[in-house]
């Protein structure tokens, strides 16, 4: 089969790996000009660890896992309110089999092992019809047996093949930004969390002692902004986060950062993830939001299941994909609502992370 995958973050490269391994011709198109740097720490949990093991990357992933010593919560003046040296909010307990890894580290591994696929960076799908005829923004054209959208919360493929995103996005009342800054606080394998009114965030430094990842967010109703206007997004963060811990230095670093990311905490809920020759994987079809802690695992497992079903019986693949993934997606999306602001219980996370059986 000739397959076009849109999106080169997590689900896209995993799908490319499995389809390529089974002898199919795979092209991955990515709007960004190169693999994206920066990003938050992500978690690989439950059956997603099995996917990683079957790809032969689990030991490498574990070798690059974050090695936090603990976390603290501070007030706006930096006074420590609590400390935990057995777990972190982002990664859970240190004695868990789950793996927390920086998003860009995981992406580098996945792209490398899926090297049999063609990667087209700096391009995107412009038009797509029911026969699999695709025109790219660069002017390229091609015909594909299947087109898979693994292109995130604001999926281009979903917009072209289904309906506008306003029909599917369910806002959870929070916006979040992530960027890299110099480690001017001297954090040493440590996370620092803080809240001030409707705003807050987290700072963490791991292998590179000279830098820290900054997460600044705020609660708000729906904001109309341009998803590609980085300066506008930075102004929104500055407006809402000017009173948080270390705000002057953090905001100064934000304006200098070149890996800034900003978006709403939202879920994607759809009656179908497949239509004609098109299917959606990961956040494009069933984003659970970072509040669930399961976005990466959903993308990895969804890509594995879809590739398996396409290889087994293309005629029945989409129905089987929907049937197998629906309960798993529902269980993991529910985590974002179990205990807003605090996170779901470890028991709920473990149950959701293992709520699907892989053949």
Coordinates of N, CA and C in Angstrom, one line a residue, residues 102-314:
X102 N 11.6 13.5 27.7 CA 11.3 14.7 27.0 C 10.8 14.5 25.6
X103 N 9.8 15.3 25.2 CA 9.2 15.0 23.9 C 10.1 15.0 22.7
X104 N 11.1 15.9 22.7 CA 12.0 15.9 21.6 C 13.0 14.7 21.6
X105 N 13.3 14.2 22.8 CA 14.1 13.0 22.8 C 13.4 11.8 22.2
X106 N 12.1 11.7 22.6 CA 11.3 10.6 22.1 C 11.1 10.7 20.6
X107 N 10.8 11.9 20.1 CA 10.6 12.2 18.7 C 11.9 11.8 17.9
X108 N 13.0 12.1 18.4 CA 14.3 11.8 17.7 C 14.4 10.3 17.5
X109 N 14.1 9.5 18.5 CA 14.2 8.0 18.5 C 13.2 7.5 17.4
X110 N 11.9 8.0 17.5 CA 10.9 7.5 16.6 C 11.2 7.8 15.2
X111 N 11.6 9.0 14.9 CA 12.0 9.3 13.5 C 13.1 8.5 13.0
X112 N 14.1 8.3 13.8 CA 15.3 7.5 13.4 C 14.9 6.0 13.0
X113 N 14.1 5.4 13.9 CA 13.8 4.0 13.7 C 12.8 3.8 12.5
X114 N 12.1 4.9 12.2 CA 11.1 4.8 11.0 C 11.8 5.3 9.8
X115 N 13.1 5.2 9.7 CA 13.9 5.8 8.6 C 13.6 5.2 7.2
X116 N 12.8 4.1 7.2 CA 12.4 3.6 5.9 C 11.4 4.5 5.2
X117 N 10.7 5.3 5.9 CA 9.7 6.2 5.4 C 10.4 7.5 4.8
X118 N 9.7 8.1 3.8 CA 10.2 9.4 3.3 C 9.6 10.5 4.2
X119 N 10.5 11.4 4.7 CA 10.0 12.5 5.5 C 10.1 13.8 4.7
X120 N 9.0 14.5 4.5 CA 8.9 15.7 3.8 C 8.7 16.8 4.8
X121 N 9.7 17.5 5.2 CA 9.6 18.6 6.2 C 9.3 19.9 5.4
X122 N 8.6 20.9 6.1 CA 8.4 22.2 5.5 C 7.3 22.1 4.4
X123 N 6.4 21.2 4.5 CA 5.3 21.0 3.6 C 4.0 20.6 4.3
X124 N 2.9 20.6 3.6 CA 1.6 20.3 4.2 C 0.6 19.9 3.1
X125 N -0.4 19.3 3.5 CA -1.5 18.9 2.5 C -2.4 20.1 2.2
X126 N -2.6 20.5 1.0 CA -3.4 21.6 0.6 C -4.8 21.1 0.2
X127 N -4.9 20.1 -0.6 CA -6.2 19.5 -1.0 C -6.1 18.0 -0.9
X128 N -7.3 17.4 -0.7 CA -7.4 16.0 -0.5 C -8.8 15.5 -1.0
X129 N -8.8 14.5 -1.9 CA -10.2 14.1 -2.4 C -10.4 12.7 -2.0
X130 N -11.6 12.2 -2.2 CA -12.1 10.9 -1.8 C -11.3 9.7 -2.5
X131 N -10.7 10.0 -3.6 CA -9.9 9.0 -4.3 C -8.5 8.9 -3.9
X132 N -8.1 9.7 -2.9 CA -6.7 9.7 -2.4 C -5.8 10.6 -3.2
X133 N -6.3 11.4 -4.0 CA -5.5 12.4 -4.7 C -5.2 13.6 -3.8
X134 N -3.9 13.9 -3.7 CA -3.4 14.9 -2.8 C -2.6 16.0 -3.5
X135 N -2.9 17.2 -3.2 CA -2.0 18.3 -3.6 C -1.4 18.9 -2.4
X136 N -0.1 19.1 -2.4 CA 0.7 19.7 -1.3 C 0.8 21.2 -1.5
X137 N 1.1 21.9 -0.4 CA 1.2 23.3 -0.5 C 2.4 23.7 -1.3
X138 N 3.4 22.8 -1.4 CA 4.6 23.1 -2.3 C 4.3 22.9 -3.7
X139 N 3.1 22.4 -4.1 CA 2.8 22.1 -5.5 C 2.9 20.6 -5.9
X140 N 3.6 19.8 -5.0 CA 3.7 18.4 -5.3 C 2.3 17.8 -5.4
X141 N 2.2 16.7 -6.1 CA 0.9 16.0 -6.2 C 1.2 14.5 -6.0
X142 N 0.2 13.7 -5.6 CA 0.4 12.3 -5.4 C -1.0 11.6 -5.2
X143 N -1.0 10.3 -5.4 CA -2.2 9.6 -5.1 C -1.8 8.5 -4.1
X144 N -2.6 8.3 -3.1 CA -2.3 7.4 -2.0 C -3.5 6.5 -1.7
X145 N -3.2 5.2 -1.3 CA -4.3 4.3 -0.9 C -4.9 4.8 0.4
X146 N -4.1 5.4 1.3 CA -4.7 5.9 2.5 C -3.9 7.2 2.9
X147 N -4.7 8.1 3.5 CA -4.1 9.3 4.1 C -4.4 9.3 5.6
X148 N -3.4 9.4 6.4 CA -3.6 9.3 7.8 C -3.2 10.7 8.5
X149 N -4.1 11.2 9.2 CA -3.9 12.5 10.0 C -3.3 12.2 11.3
X150 N -2.1 12.4 11.6 CA -1.5 12.3 12.9 C -0.9 13.7 13.2
X151 N -1.7 14.7 12.9 CA -1.2 16.1 12.9 C -1.8 17.0 14.0
X152 N -2.1 16.3 15.1 CA -2.3 17.1 16.3 C -3.7 17.7 16.5
X153 N -3.8 18.5 17.6 CA -5.1 19.1 18.0 C -5.7 19.9 16.9
X154 N -4.9 20.6 16.2 CA -5.5 21.5 15.1 C -5.3 20.8 13.7
X155 N -5.6 19.5 13.7 CA -5.3 18.7 12.5 C -5.8 19.3 11.2
X156 N -4.9 19.4 10.2 CA -5.2 19.8 8.9 C -6.0 18.8 8.1
X157 N -5.6 17.5 8.3 CA -6.3 16.4 7.7 C -7.8 16.3 8.1
X158 N -8.0 16.5 9.4 CA -9.3 16.5 10.0 C -10.2 17.6 9.4
X159 N -9.6 18.7 9.2 CA -10.4 19.9 8.7 C -10.7 19.6 7.2
X160 N -9.8 19.0 6.4 CA -10.0 18.8 5.0 C -11.0 17.6 4.8
X161 N -10.9 16.6 5.6 CA -11.7 15.4 5.3 C -13.0 15.3 6.1
X162 N -13.1 16.0 7.2 CA -14.3 15.9 8.1 C -15.0 17.3 8.1
X163 N -14.8 18.0 9.2 CA -15.5 19.3 9.4 C -14.5 20.3 10.1
X164 N -14.9 21.5 10.2 CA -14.1 22.5 11.0 C -13.9 22.0 12.4
X165 N -12.7 22.4 13.0 CA -12.4 21.9 14.3 C -13.3 22.3 15.4
X166 N -14.0 23.4 15.2 CA -15.0 23.9 16.2 C -16.1 22.9 16.5
X167 N -16.3 22.0 15.6 CA -17.3 20.9 15.8 C -16.8 19.9 16.8
X168 N -15.5 19.7 16.9 CA -14.9 18.6 17.6 C -14.1 19.0 18.9
X169 N -13.7 20.2 19.0 CA -12.8 20.6 20.1 C -13.7 21.0 21.3
X170 N -13.3 20.5 22.5 CA -14.0 20.8 23.7 C -13.0 21.4 24.7
X171 N -13.2 22.7 24.9 CA -12.2 23.4 25.7 C -12.3 23.1 27.2
X172 N -11.2 22.9 27.8 CA -11.2 22.5 29.2 C -10.9 23.7 30.2
X173 N -10.9 24.9 29.6 CA -10.8 26.1 30.5 C -9.3 26.5 30.9
X174 N -8.3 26.0 30.2 CA -7.0 26.3 30.6 C -6.1 26.4 29.3
X175 N -5.1 27.4 29.3 CA -4.2 27.5 28.3 C -2.8 27.2 28.8
X176 N -1.9 26.7 28.0 CA -0.6 26.4 28.5 C 0.5 26.7 27.5
X177 N 1.7 27.2 28.0 CA 2.8 27.5 27.1 C 4.0 26.7 27.6
X178 N 4.9 26.4 26.7 CA 6.1 25.6 27.1 C 7.3 26.2 26.2
X179 N 8.4 26.5 26.9 CA 9.6 26.9 26.2 C 10.8 26.6 27.0
X180 N 12.0 26.8 26.4 CA 13.3 26.5 27.1 C 13.9 27.8 27.5
X181 N 14.5 27.8 28.7 CA 15.2 29.0 29.2 C 16.5 28.6 29.8
X182 N 17.4 29.5 30.0 CA 18.6 29.3 30.8 C 18.2 28.9 32.2
X183 N 19.0 28.0 32.8 CA 18.6 27.5 34.2 C 19.1 28.5 35.2
X184 N 18.5 29.7 35.3 CA 19.0 30.8 36.2 C 18.6 30.5 37.6
X185 N 17.8 29.5 37.9 CA 17.5 29.1 39.2 C 18.4 28.0 39.8
X186 N 19.2 27.4 38.9 CA 20.1 26.4 39.3 C 19.4 25.1 39.7
X187 N 18.3 24.8 39.1 CA 17.5 23.5 39.3 C 18.4 22.3 39.0
X188 N 18.4 21.3 39.8 CA 19.2 20.1 39.6 C 18.4 18.9 39.6
X189 N 17.9 18.4 38.4 CA 17.1 17.3 38.4 C 15.9 17.5 39.3
X190 N 15.2 18.6 39.1 CA 14.2 19.0 40.1 C 13.1 19.8 39.3
X191 N 11.9 19.6 39.9 CA 10.7 20.4 39.4 C 10.2 21.4 40.4
X192 N 9.9 22.6 40.0 CA 9.3 23.6 40.9 C 8.0 24.0 40.3
X193 N 7.0 23.9 41.1 CA 5.6 24.2 40.7 C 5.1 25.4 41.5
X194 N 4.2 26.2 40.9 CA 3.7 27.4 41.5 C 2.3 27.8 40.9
X195 N 1.5 28.5 41.8 CA 0.2 29.0 41.4 C 0.1 30.4 41.9
X196 N -0.6 31.3 41.2 CA -0.9 32.6 41.7 C -2.2 33.0 41.0
X197 N -3.3 32.9 41.8 CA -4.6 33.2 41.3 C -5.0 32.2 40.1
X198 N -5.3 32.8 39.0 CA -5.7 31.9 37.9 C -4.6 31.5 37.0
X199 N -3.3 31.8 37.4 CA -2.2 31.4 36.6 C -1.2 30.6 37.4
X200 N -0.3 29.9 36.7 CA 0.7 29.1 37.4 C 1.6 28.5 36.4
X201 N 2.4 27.5 36.9 CA 3.3 26.8 36.0 C 4.3 25.9 36.7
X202 N 5.3 25.5 36.0 CA 6.3 24.6 36.5 C 7.6 24.8 35.8
X203 N 8.7 24.6 36.5 CA 10.0 24.7 35.9 C 10.7 23.4 36.2
X204 N 11.5 22.9 35.2 CA 12.2 21.6 35.5 C 13.5 21.6 34.7
X205 N 14.5 21.0 35.3 CA 15.8 20.8 34.6 C 16.2 19.4 34.9
X206 N 16.7 18.8 33.8 CA 17.1 17.4 33.9 C 18.6 17.2 33.5
X207 N 18.8 16.6 32.3 CA 20.2 16.2 31.9 C 21.1 17.4 31.6
X208 N 20.5 18.5 31.0 CA 21.3 19.6 30.7 C 21.2 20.6 31.8
X209 N 22.2 20.7 32.6 CA 22.2 21.6 33.8 C 22.1 23.1 33.4
X210 N 22.4 23.4 32.2 CA 22.4 24.8 31.8 C 21.0 25.3 31.3
X211 N 20.0 24.5 31.2 CA 18.7 24.9 30.7 C 17.6 24.3 31.5
X212 N 16.5 25.0 31.5 CA 15.3 24.4 32.1 C 14.1 24.6 31.2
X213 N 13.1 23.7 31.3 CA 11.9 23.8 30.5 C 10.9 24.6 31.4
X214 N 10.2 25.5 30.8 CA 9.3 26.4 31.5 C 7.9 26.1 31.0
X215 N 7.0 25.9 31.9 CA 5.6 25.7 31.6 C 4.8 26.8 32.3
X216 N 4.2 27.7 31.6 CA 3.3 28.8 32.1 C 1.9 28.6 31.6
X217 N 0.9 28.7 32.4 CA -0.4 28.5 32.0 C -1.4 29.4 32.8
X218 N -2.6 29.4 32.3 CA -3.6 30.2 33.0 C -5.0 29.7 32.6
X219 N -6.0 29.9 33.5 CA -7.3 29.5 33.3 C -8.1 30.7 32.6
X220 N -8.9 30.3 31.6 CA -9.7 31.3 30.9 C -10.7 30.6 30.1
X221 N -11.8 31.4 29.7 CA -12.7 30.9 28.7 C -12.1 30.9 27.4
X222 N -12.8 30.6 26.3 CA -12.3 30.4 25.0 C -11.7 31.8 24.5
X223 N -10.5 31.8 24.0 CA -9.8 33.0 23.5 C -9.7 32.8 22.0
X224 N -10.0 33.8 21.2 CA -9.9 33.8 19.8 C -8.5 34.3 19.4
X225 N -7.6 33.4 19.0 CA -6.2 33.9 18.6 C -5.8 33.1 17.4
X226 N -4.7 33.6 16.8 CA -4.1 32.9 15.6 C -3.1 31.9 16.1
X227 N -3.4 30.6 15.7 CA -2.5 29.5 16.1 C -1.1 29.6 15.5
X228 N -0.9 30.5 14.5 CA 0.5 30.6 14.0 C 1.1 31.9 14.3
X229 N 0.5 32.7 15.1 CA 1.0 34.1 15.5 C 1.7 33.9 16.9
X230 N 3.0 33.6 16.8 CA 3.7 33.4 18.1 C 3.8 34.6 19.0
X231 N 4.0 35.8 18.4 CA 4.0 37.0 19.2 C 2.7 37.2 19.9
X232 N 1.6 37.0 19.2 CA 0.3 37.2 19.9 C 0.1 36.2 21.0
X233 N 0.6 35.0 20.9 CA 0.5 34.0 21.9 C 1.4 34.4 23.1
X234 N 2.6 34.9 22.8 CA 3.4 35.3 23.9 C 2.8 36.5 24.7
X235 N 2.1 37.4 24.0 CA 1.5 38.5 24.6 C 0.3 38.0 25.6
X236 N -0.4 37.0 25.2 CA -1.4 36.4 26.0 C -0.8 35.8 27.3
X237 N 0.3 35.1 27.2 CA 1.0 34.6 28.4 C 1.5 35.7 29.3
X238 N 2.1 36.7 28.7 CA 2.5 37.9 29.5 C 1.4 38.5 30.2
X239 N 0.3 38.7 29.5 CA -0.9 39.4 30.1 C -1.4 38.6 31.3
X240 N -1.5 37.3 31.2 CA -2.1 36.5 32.3 C -1.2 36.0 33.3
X241 N 0.2 36.0 33.1 CA 1.1 35.3 34.0 C 2.1 36.3 34.6
X242 N 1.8 37.6 34.6 CA 2.7 38.6 35.1 C 2.9 38.6 36.6
X243 N 2.1 37.9 37.3 CA 2.2 37.9 38.8 C 2.7 36.6 39.4
X244 N 3.1 35.6 38.5 CA 3.5 34.3 39.1 C 5.0 34.4 39.6
X245 N 5.4 33.4 40.2 CA 6.8 33.2 40.7 C 7.8 33.5 39.6
X246 N 8.7 34.4 39.9 CA 9.8 34.7 38.9 C 9.3 35.2 37.6
X247 N 8.2 35.9 37.6 CA 7.6 36.3 36.4 C 8.5 37.2 35.5
X248 N 9.1 38.2 36.0 CA 10.0 39.1 35.2 C 11.0 38.3 34.4
X249 N 11.8 37.4 35.1 CA 12.8 36.7 34.4 C 12.2 35.6 33.4
X250 N 11.2 35.0 33.9 CA 10.6 33.9 33.0 C 10.0 34.6 31.7
X251 N 9.3 35.7 31.9 CA 8.7 36.3 30.7 C 9.8 36.9 29.8
X252 N 10.9 37.4 30.3 CA 12.0 37.9 29.5 C 12.5 36.7 28.7
X253 N 12.7 35.5 29.4 CA 13.2 34.3 28.7 C 12.2 33.9 27.6
X254 N 10.9 34.0 27.9 CA 9.9 33.6 26.9 C 10.1 34.4 25.6
X255 N 10.2 35.7 25.7 CA 10.3 36.5 24.5 C 11.6 36.2 23.7
X256 N 12.6 35.6 24.4 CA 13.9 35.3 23.7 C 13.8 33.9 23.1
X257 N 12.9 33.1 23.6 CA 12.9 31.6 23.2 C 12.5 31.4 21.7
X258 N 13.1 30.4 21.1 CA 12.8 30.1 19.7 C 12.1 28.7 19.6
X259 N 11.7 28.1 20.8 CA 11.0 26.9 20.7 C 9.6 27.0 21.5
X260 N 9.1 28.2 21.5 CA 7.8 28.5 22.2 C 6.6 27.7 21.6
X261 N 5.8 27.1 22.5 CA 4.6 26.4 22.2 C 3.5 26.9 23.1
X262 N 2.3 27.1 22.5 CA 1.2 27.6 23.2 C -0.1 27.0 22.6
X263 N -1.0 26.5 23.5 CA -2.3 26.0 23.0 C -3.3 25.9 24.2
X264 N -4.5 25.6 23.8 CA -5.5 25.3 24.8 C -5.4 23.9 25.3
X265 N -5.8 23.7 26.6 CA -6.1 22.4 27.1 C -7.5 22.0 26.5
X266 N -7.6 21.1 25.6 CA -8.8 20.7 25.0 C -8.8 19.3 24.6
X267 N -10.0 18.7 24.5 CA -10.2 17.4 24.0 C -10.8 17.4 22.6
X268 N -10.5 16.3 21.8 CA -11.2 16.1 20.6 C -12.1 14.9 20.7
X269 N -13.4 15.2 20.4 CA -14.4 14.1 20.5 C -15.1 14.0 19.2
X270 N -15.0 12.8 18.6 CA -15.6 12.6 17.3 C -16.4 11.3 17.3
X271 N -17.5 11.2 16.5 CA -18.2 10.0 16.3 C -17.5 9.0 15.5
X272 N -16.7 9.5 14.5 CA -15.9 8.6 13.7 C -14.5 9.2 13.5
X273 N -13.5 8.4 13.5 CA -12.1 8.8 13.2 C -11.7 8.4 11.8
X274 N -12.6 7.8 11.0 CA -12.3 7.3 9.7 C -13.4 7.7 8.7
X275 N -12.9 8.0 7.5 CA -13.9 8.4 6.4 C -13.2 8.1 5.1
X276 N -13.8 7.3 4.2 CA -13.3 7.0 2.9 C -11.9 6.4 3.1
X277 N -10.9 7.0 2.5 CA -9.5 6.6 2.6 C -8.7 7.2 3.8
X278 N -9.4 8.0 4.6 CA -8.7 8.8 5.6 C -9.0 8.3 7.0
X279 N -8.0 8.3 7.8 CA -8.1 8.0 9.3 C -7.3 8.9 10.1
X280 N -7.7 9.1 11.3 CA -7.0 10.0 12.3 C -6.4 9.2 13.4
X281 N -5.3 9.6 13.9 CA -4.5 9.0 14.9 C -4.1 10.0 16.0
X282 N -4.1 9.6 17.2 CA -3.6 10.4 18.3 C -4.5 11.7 18.5
X283 N -3.8 12.8 18.8 CA -4.5 14.0 19.1 C -5.5 14.5 18.0
X284 N -5.1 14.2 16.8 CA -6.0 14.6 15.7 C -7.4 14.0 15.8
X285 N -7.5 12.8 16.3 CA -8.8 12.2 16.4 C -9.4 12.1 17.8
X286 N -8.5 12.0 18.8 CA -9.0 11.8 20.2 C -8.1 12.4 21.2
X287 N -7.7 13.6 21.0 CA -6.8 14.3 22.0 C -7.5 14.2 23.4
X288 N -6.7 13.7 24.4 CA -7.2 13.6 25.7 C -6.8 14.8 26.6
X289 N -5.9 15.7 26.0 CA -5.3 16.9 26.7 C -4.2 16.5 27.6
X290 N -3.2 17.4 27.8 CA -2.2 17.1 28.8 C -2.7 16.8 30.2
X291 N -3.9 17.2 30.5 CA -4.5 17.0 31.8 C -4.7 15.5 32.1
X292 N -4.7 14.7 31.0 CA -4.9 13.3 31.2 C -3.5 12.6 31.4
X293 N -2.5 13.2 30.9 CA -1.1 12.6 31.0 C -1.0 11.4 30.0
X294 N -2.0 11.2 29.1 CA -2.0 10.0 28.3 C -1.9 10.2 26.8
X295 N -1.6 11.5 26.4 CA -1.6 11.8 24.9 C -0.6 11.0 24.2
X296 N 0.6 10.9 24.7 CA 1.6 10.1 24.0 C 1.3 8.6 23.9
X297 N 0.8 8.1 25.0 CA 0.5 6.7 25.0 C -0.7 6.4 24.0
X298 N -1.7 7.3 24.0 CA -2.8 7.1 23.0 C -2.3 7.1 21.6
X299 N -1.4 8.0 21.3 CA -0.9 8.1 19.9 C -0.1 6.9 19.5
X300 N 0.8 6.4 20.4 CA 1.6 5.2 20.1 C 0.7 4.0 19.9
X301 N -0.3 3.8 20.9 CA -1.1 2.6 20.8 C -2.0 2.7 19.6
X302 N -2.6 3.9 19.3 CA -3.5 4.1 18.2 C -2.8 3.8 16.8
X303 N -1.5 4.3 16.7 CA -0.8 4.0 15.5 C -0.5 2.5 15.3
X304 N -0.1 1.9 16.4 CA 0.2 0.4 16.4 C -1.1 -0.3 15.9
X305 N -2.2 0.0 16.5 CA -3.5 -0.8 16.2 C -3.9 -0.5 14.8
X306 N -3.8 0.7 14.3 CA -4.2 1.0 12.9 C -3.3 0.3 12.0
X307 N -2.0 0.4 12.2 CA -1.1 -0.3 11.3 C -1.3 -1.8 11.3
X308 N -1.6 -2.4 12.4 CA -1.8 -3.8 12.5 C -3.1 -4.2 11.7
X309 N -4.1 -3.4 11.8 CA -5.4 -3.7 11.1 C -5.3 -3.5 9.6
X310 N -4.5 -2.4 9.2 CA -4.3 -2.2 7.8 C -3.6 -3.4 7.2
X311 N -2.6 -3.9 7.9 CA -1.8 -5.0 7.3 C -2.6 -6.3 7.3
X312 N -3.5 -6.5 8.3 CA -4.2 -7.7 8.4 C -5.3 -7.8 7.4
X313 N -6.1 -6.8 7.2 CA -7.3 -6.8 6.3 C -7.7 -5.3 6.0
X314 N -7.1 -4.7 4.9 CA -7.5 -3.3 4.7 C -8.9 -3.0 4.5

